Coordinates of C-alpha atoms and ligand atoms in Angstrom, one line a residue:
M29 CA 0.0 -0.1 -0.4
V30 CA 1.5 3.3 -0.9
P31 CA 2.6 5.2 2.4
A32 CA -0.6 7.9 1.8
T33 CA -3.1 5.3 1.6
M34 CA -2.1 3.7 4.3
W35 CA -2.7 7.3 6.5
R36 CA -5.4 8.0 5.3
L37 CA -6.5 4.8 6.2
C38 CA -4.9 5.0 9.7
R39 CA -6.5 8.4 10.1
W40 CA -9.8 6.9 9.6
R41 CA -9.4 4.7 12.0
L42 CA -8.2 6.7 14.6
L43 CA -11.5 8.5 13.5
V44 CA -13.8 5.7 13.7
R45 CA -12.6 5.1 16.9
A46 CA -12.4 8.6 18.7
A47 CA -16.1 7.8 17.5
Q48 CA -16.9 5.0 19.9
R49 CA -15.3 5.9 22.2
G50 CA -18.2 8.7 23.2
Y51 CA -18.3 10.1 26.1
R52 CA -16.5 7.7 27.7
E53 CA -13.6 9.1 27.9
A54 CA -14.4 12.5 26.9
R55 CA -12.2 14.7 28.4
G56 CA -15.6 17.6 28.1
P57 CA -18.5 17.2 28.8
Q58 CA -21.0 15.4 26.1
L59 CA -22.8 17.5 23.5
L60 CA -26.2 17.2 22.7
T61 CA -27.7 19.2 19.9
T62 CA -31.3 19.6 19.0
P63 CA -32.4 20.1 15.0
I64 CA -31.5 24.2 14.2
F65 CA -35.8 25.6 13.4
Y66 CA -36.4 27.1 9.8
V67 CA -37.7 30.6 11.0
N68 CA -39.7 30.6 7.6
A69 CA -42.6 29.7 10.3
A70 CA -44.0 30.0 14.4
P71 CA -42.6 26.8 16.0
H72 CA -45.5 24.3 16.0
L73 CA -46.1 21.1 18.4
G74 CA -43.6 18.9 16.2
H75 CA -40.9 21.4 16.6
V76 CA -41.2 21.9 21.1
Y77 CA -40.8 17.9 20.5
S78 CA -37.6 17.9 19.2
A79 CA -36.3 20.1 21.0
L80 CA -37.8 18.5 24.8
L81 CA -36.4 14.9 24.1
A82 CA -33.1 16.6 23.8
D83 CA -34.1 18.9 26.5
V84 CA -34.9 15.8 29.0
Q85 CA -32.1 13.6 28.2
H86 CA -29.5 16.7 29.2
R87 CA -31.5 17.3 32.3
H88 CA -31.4 13.8 33.4
A89 CA -28.0 13.7 32.8
A90 CA -27.7 16.1 34.7
L91 CA -29.5 14.4 37.0
C92 CA -27.2 12.0 37.1
G93 CA -24.1 13.9 37.5
R94 CA -23.4 13.9 34.3
N95 CA -21.5 17.2 32.4
T96 CA -23.4 17.8 29.0
R97 CA -24.2 20.8 27.3
L98 CA -27.2 21.2 24.8
S99 CA -27.3 23.5 22.3
T100 CA -30.1 24.3 20.5
G101 CA -31.0 27.5 17.6
T102 CA -32.6 28.6 14.3
D103 CA -31.8 28.0 10.8
E104 CA -32.0 30.8 9.1
H105 CA -30.7 30.5 5.4
G106 CA -32.0 29.4 2.0
I107 CA -34.5 30.3 -0.4
K108 CA -37.2 29.1 1.7
V109 CA -36.4 31.4 4.3
Q110 CA -35.7 33.8 1.4
Q111 CA -39.3 33.4 -0.1
A112 CA -41.3 33.1 3.5
A113 CA -39.1 37.5 4.1
S114 CA -40.3 38.2 0.8
T115 CA -43.9 36.9 0.8
V116 CA -43.8 38.9 3.7
G117 CA -42.6 42.5 2.4
S118 CA -39.5 41.9 5.1
D119 CA -36.1 41.8 5.9
P120 CA -34.1 38.9 5.3
S121 CA -32.8 39.3 8.6
D122 CA -35.6 41.1 10.1
F123 CA -37.7 38.3 10.1
C124 CA -34.9 35.7 10.5
A125 CA -34.5 37.8 14.2
A126 CA -38.1 38.5 15.3
V127 CA -38.9 34.4 14.3
S128 CA -35.9 33.9 16.1
Q129 CA -36.6 34.9 18.4
Q130 CA -40.2 33.0 18.7
F131 CA -38.5 30.2 18.7
R132 CA -36.1 31.6 22.3
M133 CA -39.0 32.5 24.0
M134 CA -40.7 29.1 23.0
F135 CA -38.4 27.5 24.1
D136 CA -38.4 29.3 27.0
T137 CA -41.7 29.5 28.3
M138 CA -41.5 25.2 27.6
A139 CA -38.6 25.3 29.9
I140 CA -36.5 23.9 27.1
S141 CA -32.6 23.5 29.3
Y142 CA -30.1 24.8 27.0
T143 CA -27.4 26.0 26.8
D144 CA -26.1 27.2 23.8
F145 CA -28.8 29.3 21.0
V146 CA -26.9 29.2 17.8
R147 CA -28.6 32.1 15.2
T148 CA -26.8 30.7 10.9
T149 CA -26.3 34.4 10.9
E150 CA -24.4 34.6 13.0
H151 CA -20.9 36.0 12.6
R152 CA -19.2 33.4 14.9
H153 CA -21.1 29.9 12.5
A154 CA -20.4 32.0 9.0
Q155 CA -16.5 31.5 10.4
A156 CA -16.8 28.0 11.5
V157 CA -18.6 26.9 7.7
C158 CA -16.3 29.9 5.6
H159 CA -13.4 27.3 8.0
F160 CA -14.6 24.2 6.6
W161 CA -15.6 24.2 3.2
K162 CA -12.0 25.6 3.4
K163 CA -11.2 22.0 4.0
L164 CA -13.9 20.5 2.4
E165 CA -11.3 22.2 -0.7
E166 CA -8.2 21.6 0.6
E167 CA -8.4 17.4 1.0
G168 CA -9.4 17.7 -2.2
Y169 CA -13.2 16.6 -1.7
I170 CA -15.2 19.9 -4.2
Y171 CA -15.1 19.8 -7.4
K172 CA -17.7 22.3 -9.9
G173 CA -20.1 20.0 -11.6
T174 CA -23.0 20.4 -13.4
Y175 CA -26.4 19.1 -11.3
Q176 CA -29.4 18.5 -13.2
G177 CA -32.2 16.8 -11.1
W178 CA -35.4 17.3 -8.9
Y179 CA -34.5 20.0 -5.9
C180 CA -37.3 20.3 -3.4
T181 CA -37.0 23.7 -2.3
S182 CA -39.8 23.3 1.2
D183 CA -37.0 20.4 2.1
E184 CA -33.6 22.4 0.2
A185 CA -33.4 19.0 -0.8
F186 CA -31.5 17.7 -4.1
L187 CA -34.1 14.7 -5.2
S188 CA -32.8 12.0 -7.8
E189 CA -35.5 10.8 -9.5
D190 CA -36.9 8.0 -8.0
Q191 CA -37.0 9.4 -4.5
T192 CA -39.9 11.4 -6.5
V193 CA -43.8 11.3 -7.5
E194 CA -46.6 11.9 -9.7
S195 CA -49.6 14.4 -7.7
R196 CA -52.0 16.6 -8.9
D197 CA -51.6 20.4 -7.0
V198 CA -55.4 22.0 -6.0
D199 CA -56.2 22.5 -9.2
G200 CA -55.9 19.8 -10.8
N201 CA -52.7 20.3 -13.2
K202 CA -49.8 17.7 -12.7
I203 CA -46.5 18.0 -10.3
R204 CA -43.9 16.5 -8.7
V205 CA -43.1 15.3 -5.1
S206 CA -41.3 14.2 -2.6
A207 CA -42.0 10.3 -2.2
D208 CA -40.8 11.6 1.3
S209 CA -42.5 14.6 2.7
G210 CA -45.0 15.2 -0.4
H211 CA -43.6 18.5 -1.0
Q212 CA -43.3 19.5 -5.0
V213 CA -40.3 19.1 -6.3
H214 CA -38.5 21.5 -9.6
W215 CA -35.8 21.0 -12.3
M216 CA -32.7 22.4 -11.7
S217 CA -29.4 22.9 -13.9
E218 CA -26.9 24.5 -13.1
E219 CA -23.3 24.4 -12.7
N220 CA -22.6 24.3 -9.0
Y221 CA -19.3 23.0 -6.4
M222 CA -19.8 19.0 -6.6
F223 CA -19.3 17.4 -3.7
R224 CA -17.8 13.1 -3.6
L225 CA -20.2 12.0 -1.7
S226 CA -19.3 9.1 -3.9
Q227 CA -16.1 8.2 -2.0
L228 CA -17.3 8.0 1.2
R229 CA -19.8 5.3 0.8
P230 CA -17.0 2.7 2.3
K231 CA -16.2 4.8 5.3
L232 CA -20.0 5.3 6.0
L233 CA -20.7 2.6 5.5
D234 CA -17.6 1.3 8.4
W235 CA -18.9 4.1 10.7
L236 CA -22.2 2.7 10.6
Q237 CA -21.3 -1.1 12.3
T238 CA -20.9 1.2 15.1
E239 CA -24.9 0.9 15.9
P240 CA -24.8 5.1 16.7
I241 CA -28.9 5.2 15.1
H242 CA -30.8 4.9 17.5
P243 CA -33.9 3.3 17.4
A244 CA -32.8 0.4 15.3
P245 CA -35.5 0.6 13.0
F246 CA -33.2 3.8 11.7
L247 CA -30.0 2.5 11.2
R248 CA -31.4 0.2 9.1
I249 CA -33.1 2.1 6.7
V250 CA -29.7 4.2 6.8
R251 CA -28.6 0.8 6.1
Q252 CA -30.6 0.5 3.2
W253 CA -30.3 3.7 1.5
L254 CA -26.3 2.8 1.5
E255 CA -26.2 0.2 -0.5
E256 CA -27.6 1.9 -3.2
E257 CA -24.5 4.1 -4.8
L258 CA -23.9 7.7 -3.7
P259 CA -24.0 10.0 -6.6
D260 CA -22.0 12.8 -5.6
L261 CA -23.9 16.4 -3.7
S262 CA -24.4 20.0 -5.3
V263 CA -23.2 22.1 -2.5
S264 CA -22.9 25.4 -4.0
R265 CA -26.6 27.0 -6.2
Q266 CA -26.2 30.4 -7.6
R267 CA -26.2 33.7 -6.3
N268 CA -27.6 35.3 -8.5
R269 CA -31.0 32.1 -7.8
V270 CA -30.3 32.1 -3.9
S271 CA -28.6 34.9 -2.6
W272 CA -30.1 35.0 1.2
G273 CA -26.8 32.3 3.2
I274 CA -23.0 32.3 3.5
P275 CA -21.0 33.2 0.3
V276 CA -18.4 30.1 -1.3
P277 CA -15.1 31.8 0.2
S278 CA -13.2 31.1 -3.5
D279 CA -16.4 31.7 -5.4
P280 CA -18.8 34.9 -3.5
S281 CA -21.7 34.3 -7.5
H282 CA -21.8 31.0 -5.7
T283 CA -23.8 30.0 -1.9
I284 CA -22.6 27.7 0.2
Y285 CA -25.5 24.8 -0.1
V286 CA -28.2 25.6 3.1
W287 CA -27.7 21.9 4.7
L288 CA -24.3 22.3 4.6
D289 CA -24.0 25.5 6.0
A290 CA -26.7 24.2 9.0
L291 CA -25.2 20.8 10.2
I292 CA -22.2 22.8 10.7
N293 CA -24.0 24.6 13.0
Y294 CA -23.4 22.1 16.2
L295 CA -19.5 22.2 15.4
T296 CA -20.0 26.3 15.3
V297 CA -21.0 25.6 19.2
A298 CA -18.5 23.2 19.8
G299 CA -16.1 26.2 19.3
Y300 CA -15.1 25.3 15.7
P301 CA -12.7 26.2 13.8
D302 CA -10.6 26.3 18.0
Q303 CA -8.9 22.9 17.5
N304 CA -9.4 22.0 21.1
M305 CA -13.2 21.4 20.5
A306 CA -13.4 18.9 23.9
S307 CA -16.8 18.3 23.2
W308 CA -16.8 17.6 20.1
G309 CA -16.3 13.3 20.2
P310 CA -18.8 12.2 21.8
S311 CA -21.8 14.9 20.1
T312 CA -24.7 13.7 20.2
H313 CA -27.7 14.6 17.8
L314 CA -31.6 14.6 18.6
L315 CA -33.3 14.9 15.7
G316 CA -37.1 13.7 13.5
K317 CA -36.9 11.0 11.0
D318 CA -37.5 13.7 8.3
I319 CA -34.3 14.6 8.5
L320 CA -32.3 11.2 9.0
R321 CA -31.5 11.4 5.4
F322 CA -29.2 14.4 6.1
H323 CA -28.3 13.7 9.8
A324 CA -26.9 10.0 9.3
I325 CA -25.5 10.3 5.5
Y326 CA -24.2 13.4 4.8
W327 CA -23.7 14.7 7.5
P328 CA -20.6 12.0 9.3
A329 CA -19.7 12.1 5.5
F330 CA -18.8 15.9 6.3
L331 CA -17.4 16.0 9.1
L332 CA -14.6 12.8 7.3
A333 CA -14.3 15.0 4.9
A334 CA -12.9 18.2 6.7
G335 CA -10.4 15.3 9.4
L336 CA -12.7 15.0 11.9
P337 CA -15.2 12.4 13.2
P338 CA -19.3 10.8 13.0
P339 CA -21.2 12.1 15.1
N340 CA -21.3 9.6 18.0
K341 CA -24.8 8.7 18.6
L342 CA -28.2 10.2 16.3
L343 CA -31.2 9.8 18.9
V344 CA -34.3 9.6 15.5
H345 CA -37.7 10.0 17.2
S346 CA -41.2 10.0 14.7
H347 CA -43.5 12.7 13.9
W348 CA -47.3 13.6 16.3
T349 CA -49.9 13.6 13.3
C350 CA -52.8 14.7 13.3
N351 CA -56.0 12.3 12.3
G352 CA -52.4 11.1 10.7
V353 CA -50.7 13.1 8.7
K354 CA -48.1 14.7 9.7
M355 CA -48.4 18.5 11.5
S356 CA -47.2 20.5 10.1
K357 CA -47.1 23.9 8.7
S358 CA -47.3 23.9 4.8
L359 CA -49.9 21.3 5.3
Q360 CA -51.8 23.7 7.9
N361 CA -52.5 21.1 10.1
V362 CA -50.5 21.8 12.9
V363 CA -51.2 22.3 16.7
D364 CA -50.2 25.7 18.8
P365 CA -47.9 25.0 21.4
T366 CA -48.9 28.5 23.1
E367 CA -52.8 27.4 23.1
C368 CA -51.5 24.3 24.6
I369 CA -50.0 25.6 27.8
K370 CA -53.2 27.9 28.3
Q371 CA -55.4 24.6 29.0
Y372 CA -52.8 21.4 30.2
T373 CA -50.2 24.4 31.8
R374 CA -46.0 24.4 30.5
D375 CA -45.9 20.7 32.9
G376 CA -48.7 19.1 31.8
L377 CA -47.8 18.9 28.3
R378 CA -44.4 18.0 28.6
Y379 CA -45.6 14.7 30.6
F380 CA -47.9 14.3 27.8
L381 CA -46.4 15.4 24.9
L382 CA -43.1 12.9 26.9
R383 CA -45.2 10.5 27.6
H384 CA -47.4 10.0 24.7
G385 CA -45.4 9.8 22.0
S386 CA -43.1 7.5 20.3
P387 CA -39.6 7.4 19.1
E388 CA -39.9 4.5 17.4
R389 CA -43.8 4.8 15.6
D390 CA -46.0 8.0 15.1
C391 CA -48.9 9.7 17.6
D392 CA -51.5 11.5 16.9
F393 CA -52.9 14.7 19.4
T394 CA -56.0 14.8 20.1
H395 CA -57.3 16.7 23.3
H396 CA -58.9 14.3 24.6
T397 CA -56.1 11.3 24.6
V398 CA -54.6 15.2 27.0
R399 CA -57.0 15.5 29.2
K400 CA -57.4 11.0 30.0
L401 CA -53.2 10.7 29.9
L402 CA -52.6 13.4 32.5
N403 CA -56.3 13.0 34.7
S404 CA -55.0 9.8 35.2
E405 CA -51.3 10.1 36.0
L406 CA -51.1 13.6 37.0
A407 CA -54.4 14.6 38.8
D408 CA -55.3 11.5 40.2
A409 CA -52.3 9.0 41.0
L410 CA -49.1 11.6 41.7
G411 CA -51.2 13.8 42.7
G412 CA -53.6 11.5 45.3
L413 CA -50.4 10.0 46.4
L414 CA -48.9 13.4 47.4
N415 CA -52.5 13.9 49.0
R416 CA -52.9 10.7 50.3
C417 CA -49.2 10.8 51.9
T418 CA -49.4 14.2 53.5
A419 CA -52.7 14.7 54.0
R420 CA -53.5 16.2 57.6
T421 CA -55.4 14.3 59.0
I422 CA -53.7 11.3 58.2
N423 CA -50.3 13.1 59.3
P424 CA -51.2 16.3 61.3
G425 CA -47.9 16.0 63.2
Q426 CA -47.0 17.8 59.0
C427 CA -43.6 15.5 59.6
W428 CA -42.0 12.0 58.3
P429 CA -42.3 9.5 60.6
Y430 CA -40.1 7.0 61.9
Y431 CA -39.5 3.4 61.0
Q432 CA -39.0 1.1 63.1
I433 CA -37.5 -2.2 61.4
N434 CA -39.1 -4.5 64.1
S435 CA -43.4 -3.1 63.6
V436 CA -43.3 -4.7 60.2
P437 CA -46.2 -7.2 60.9
P438 CA -45.8 -10.8 59.2
A439 CA -49.0 -10.1 57.1
A440 CA -47.5 -7.1 55.3
H441 CA -44.7 -8.6 55.1
S442 CA -44.2 -10.1 51.1
E443 CA -46.3 -6.5 50.2
L444 CA -43.6 -5.3 50.5
Q445 CA -40.5 -7.0 50.0
R446 CA -42.3 -6.8 47.1
L447 CA -43.0 -3.0 46.8
L448 CA -39.2 -2.0 47.9
G449 CA -37.9 -4.6 45.9
A450 CA -39.7 -2.6 42.2
V451 CA -38.8 1.0 43.6
Q452 CA -35.1 0.1 44.7
E453 CA -35.2 -0.8 40.7
L454 CA -36.4 2.5 39.4
P455 CA -33.5 4.7 39.8
R456 CA -31.6 2.0 37.4
L457 CA -34.5 1.1 35.1
V458 CA -35.8 4.7 34.3
D459 CA -31.8 5.4 33.7
Q460 CA -31.4 2.6 31.3
Y461 CA -34.6 3.5 29.8
M462 CA -33.2 7.0 29.3
T463 CA -30.1 5.9 27.8
R464 CA -31.9 4.0 25.2
F465 CA -33.8 6.9 24.1
Q466 CA -37.8 5.5 25.8
A467 CA -38.0 8.5 27.7
N468 CA -41.6 7.5 27.5
K469 CA -40.9 4.1 28.5
A470 CA -38.9 5.7 31.5
L471 CA -42.6 7.4 32.8
E472 CA -44.8 4.8 32.3
A473 CA -42.1 2.6 34.1
I474 CA -42.6 5.5 37.0
D475 CA -46.3 6.1 37.1
S476 CA -46.3 2.2 37.6
S477 CA -44.2 3.0 40.6
V478 CA -46.7 6.1 42.1
R479 CA -50.2 2.9 41.2
C480 CA -47.8 0.0 42.8
S481 CA -47.3 3.2 45.9
N482 CA -51.2 3.9 46.0
A483 CA -52.1 0.1 46.4
F484 CA -50.1 -0.3 49.0
F485 CA -51.5 3.0 50.9
Q486 CA -55.4 1.9 50.8
S487 CA -54.4 -1.6 51.3
Q488 CA -51.6 -1.5 54.8
A489 CA -54.8 2.0 55.7
P490 CA -53.0 4.2 58.0
W491 CA -56.2 6.0 58.8
K492 CA -57.1 3.2 60.4
L493 CA -53.6 1.5 61.9
S494 CA -53.4 5.1 63.9
K495 CA -56.7 4.6 66.3
G496 CA -55.3 1.1 66.9
E497 CA -52.7 -0.6 69.5
E498 CA -49.0 0.2 69.4
K499 CA -47.9 -1.8 66.8
D500 CA -50.3 -1.2 65.0
K501 CA -49.4 3.6 65.8
A502 CA -45.9 2.2 64.6
W503 CA -46.6 0.2 61.4
G504 CA -48.9 2.6 60.9
Q505 CA -45.9 5.4 61.1
C506 CA -43.5 2.7 58.7
V507 CA -46.6 2.7 56.0
L508 CA -46.1 7.0 55.7
Y509 CA -42.3 6.7 55.6
I510 CA -42.6 4.1 52.9
T511 CA -44.8 6.4 50.8
L512 CA -43.2 9.5 51.5
E513 CA -39.6 8.2 51.5
S514 CA -41.5 6.6 47.5
L515 CA -42.3 9.9 46.8
R516 CA -39.6 11.2 47.3
L517 CA -38.1 8.8 44.9
Y518 CA -40.4 9.5 42.1
A519 CA -39.9 13.0 42.2
T520 CA -36.8 12.9 41.7
L521 CA -36.8 11.0 38.8
L522 CA -39.5 13.5 37.4
Q523 CA -37.1 16.5 37.6
P524 CA -35.9 16.6 34.0
A525 CA -39.4 16.0 32.9
V526 CA -41.6 18.3 34.8
P527 CA -39.4 20.1 36.8
G528 CA -41.8 22.3 38.7
L529 CA -44.5 19.7 39.0
A530 CA -41.8 17.9 41.0
K531 CA -40.4 20.9 42.1
T532 CA -43.8 21.6 43.9
I533 CA -43.4 17.8 45.2
L534 CA -40.2 17.9 47.2
D535 CA -40.3 21.8 48.2
R536 CA -43.4 19.9 49.7
L537 CA -42.1 17.0 51.3
G538 CA -39.3 19.4 52.4
V539 CA -36.7 18.2 50.8
P540 CA -33.1 20.3 50.6
D541 CA -31.5 21.1 47.5
M542 CA -28.4 19.1 47.7
Y543 CA -31.1 15.3 48.1
R544 CA -32.9 16.5 45.1
T545 CA -29.9 14.7 42.8
L546 CA -29.6 10.6 41.4
K547 CA -25.6 11.1 42.6
G548 CA -25.0 10.4 46.5
N549 CA -28.6 10.2 47.0
H550 CA -29.7 7.4 49.4
F551 CA -33.6 6.3 50.0
F552 CA -35.9 3.8 51.5
A553 CA -32.3 3.9 54.4
A554 CA -34.0 3.0 57.2
T555 CA -36.0 0.2 55.6
L556 CA -32.6 -1.0 56.5
G557 CA -31.7 0.0 59.5
E558 CA -29.2 3.0 58.4
N559 CA -29.8 6.3 59.5
C560 CA -31.8 8.8 57.2
S561 CA -31.8 12.2 57.1
F562 CA -35.2 12.9 56.9
Q563 CA -36.8 11.1 60.3
G564 CA -37.7 12.9 62.3
Q565 CA -37.9 15.8 59.8
T566 CA -41.5 18.7 59.1
L567 CA -43.0 18.7 56.0
G568 CA -42.6 21.6 53.3
T569 CA -45.9 24.7 53.7
E570 CA -48.7 22.8 51.8
C571 CA -48.9 23.5 47.5
G572 CA -52.7 22.3 46.7
L573 CA -53.6 20.2 44.3
L574 CA -50.8 19.7 42.4
Y575 CA -52.6 18.9 39.1
P576 CA -56.4 19.5 39.3
R577 CA -58.7 17.5 37.0
L578 CA -59.6 18.4 33.3
E579 CA -62.3 18.9 32.4
A580 CA -64.2 17.8 29.7
D581 CA -65.3 20.6 28.3
K582 CA -61.6 22.0 27.8
E583 CA -61.5 21.1 24.4
Ligands
LIG629 N1 -33.5 22.9 9.9 C1 -34.0 22.0 9.8 C2 -33.1 21.3 10.5 C3 -31.1 20.8 10.4 S1 -30.4 20.7 11.4 C4 -29.2 21.0 10.8 C5 -35.3 21.0 9.7 N2 -35.5 22.9 10.4 S2 -37.7 22.3 10.3 O1 -38.0 23.5 11.8 O2 -38.5 21.6 10.5 O3 -37.8 21.0 11.7 C6 -37.2 20.9 13.0 C7 -37.3 19.4 13.6 O4 -38.6 19.9 13.7 C8 -37.1 18.4 12.8 O5 -36.6 17.7 13.6 C9 -38.0 17.7 12.6 O6 -38.0 16.4 12.3 C10 -39.4 18.3 13.8 N3 -40.4 17.7 13.4 C11 -40.7 18.6 12.7 N4 -42.3 18.6 12.9 C12 -42.7 17.4 13.0 C13 -43.7 17.4 13.5 N5 -45.4 17.3 12.6 N6 -43.5 15.8 14.4 C14 -42.3 16.0 15.4 N7 -41.4 16.3 14.3 C15 -41.5 17.2 14.2 O7 -35.8 20.5 9.0

């Protein structure tokens, strides 16, 4: 093998290994990213879902004492935004600033805990894009050629013939549309800068061997795509057609393709082109399935071509639909998150989206489903448990009772062991689900434990025990301790999903801040005869109903 080829091969292997090592060995924090959002229209529920899934991963990592950063932002260049601004007669930069601010405000309202918000119109981003482009040129991956084919402006995507199908517009005229998104495509033929994507197919296949895409069905889809030849990709548009974008550094008559520009945002937030991008190797991108091809083929290919490690993980989610059709601004079937927050509260909406949505399959949004789920799980089950163990009738002293190991009656032994066994397993189970990108299953597991605690409380009936003999009273105190301790655990685990409601519970239980993480926090210590610092402590102030039941006529 010639030395140059050997060197390229070695460098490639090192890059893949760096990605495989992931954040286990990383020096810096893990970088989690949301897609950056097009500013051609206001945020809708689907956008909020993408950001929320990333937020819950970020908050859960922090809860476990892991070091992560979360970036989000807005995708502001390209023909689609250029057209949206001109339709409303606005200057593109004013238009972008206004809509970007709407996204930022929506994410603040939804308590998305981003640590960086990037806009592709920022100077730091333009610098990163220009540096990256030059690197691709230096490495020999860019050449000038003629692109001929279909272009979908709505998706800002170049499509091959078999990615398009014939359809009809509203007036019955024949048109061609993208087979995936249903958006109209147009024939395009122009001299562009091309990227040698075809050369990177073997390396992409190697990268896929590290199984970086979750859930698994999406990994299979990408493998299938790669079974076919990969044509080179057009990475510029003539400036007279697309003027709203970053010019090609060596040729200002061309604008850099908006997807190349947008994907580089992940490097911008990592500090590129500074060589100390400590958080780059362990990057995890969260994205909807409609933009899988861009993240699972183009992005790793661009990175590898520029001599950088491909992403460590891609976490892919499915879509929210309305009557079975993908929610999308262009189809005018979007659900407004602001309206939902008014009806269900921020945490109500967060809980519903995370608990009912599933990364693996599309979910239909109906107000009936939201109400049913929130009434059952937040108002009745969780709110009921809080009410039970803190009500003055049951806990007149308003404090954490003492647990006496020898007061467990033989008849209650097996039920108690079953409950403790399940509840003590819960933090590990929740962490496992979160690591597998299954927040919905994590919340399901918590809900089912909440129900077990309610059933235990009901069957042991501490309100009756308090009227019995001394030994019954002692056992009644134990039941109360176990219920309060279970609730402390559930609220701790629920913080990433419903930070406000979890805080209400932890405040009511009088839990100090240092006991609100999972790292170094012990639960049920008194049942093992160990010291539990809560025993004898007073509860916090009363908080009223945790989550009032939603009425049917709100729809
Ligand atoms: N700008 C590109 C992403 C560039 S990332 C380098 C883009 N923007 S988008 O605003 O159209 O979509 C942003 C995210 O919202 C994507 O993850 C997309 O899947 C998600 N959603 C948009 N509609 C959705 C639903 N109806 N349901 C769930 N998520 C959906 O694509």
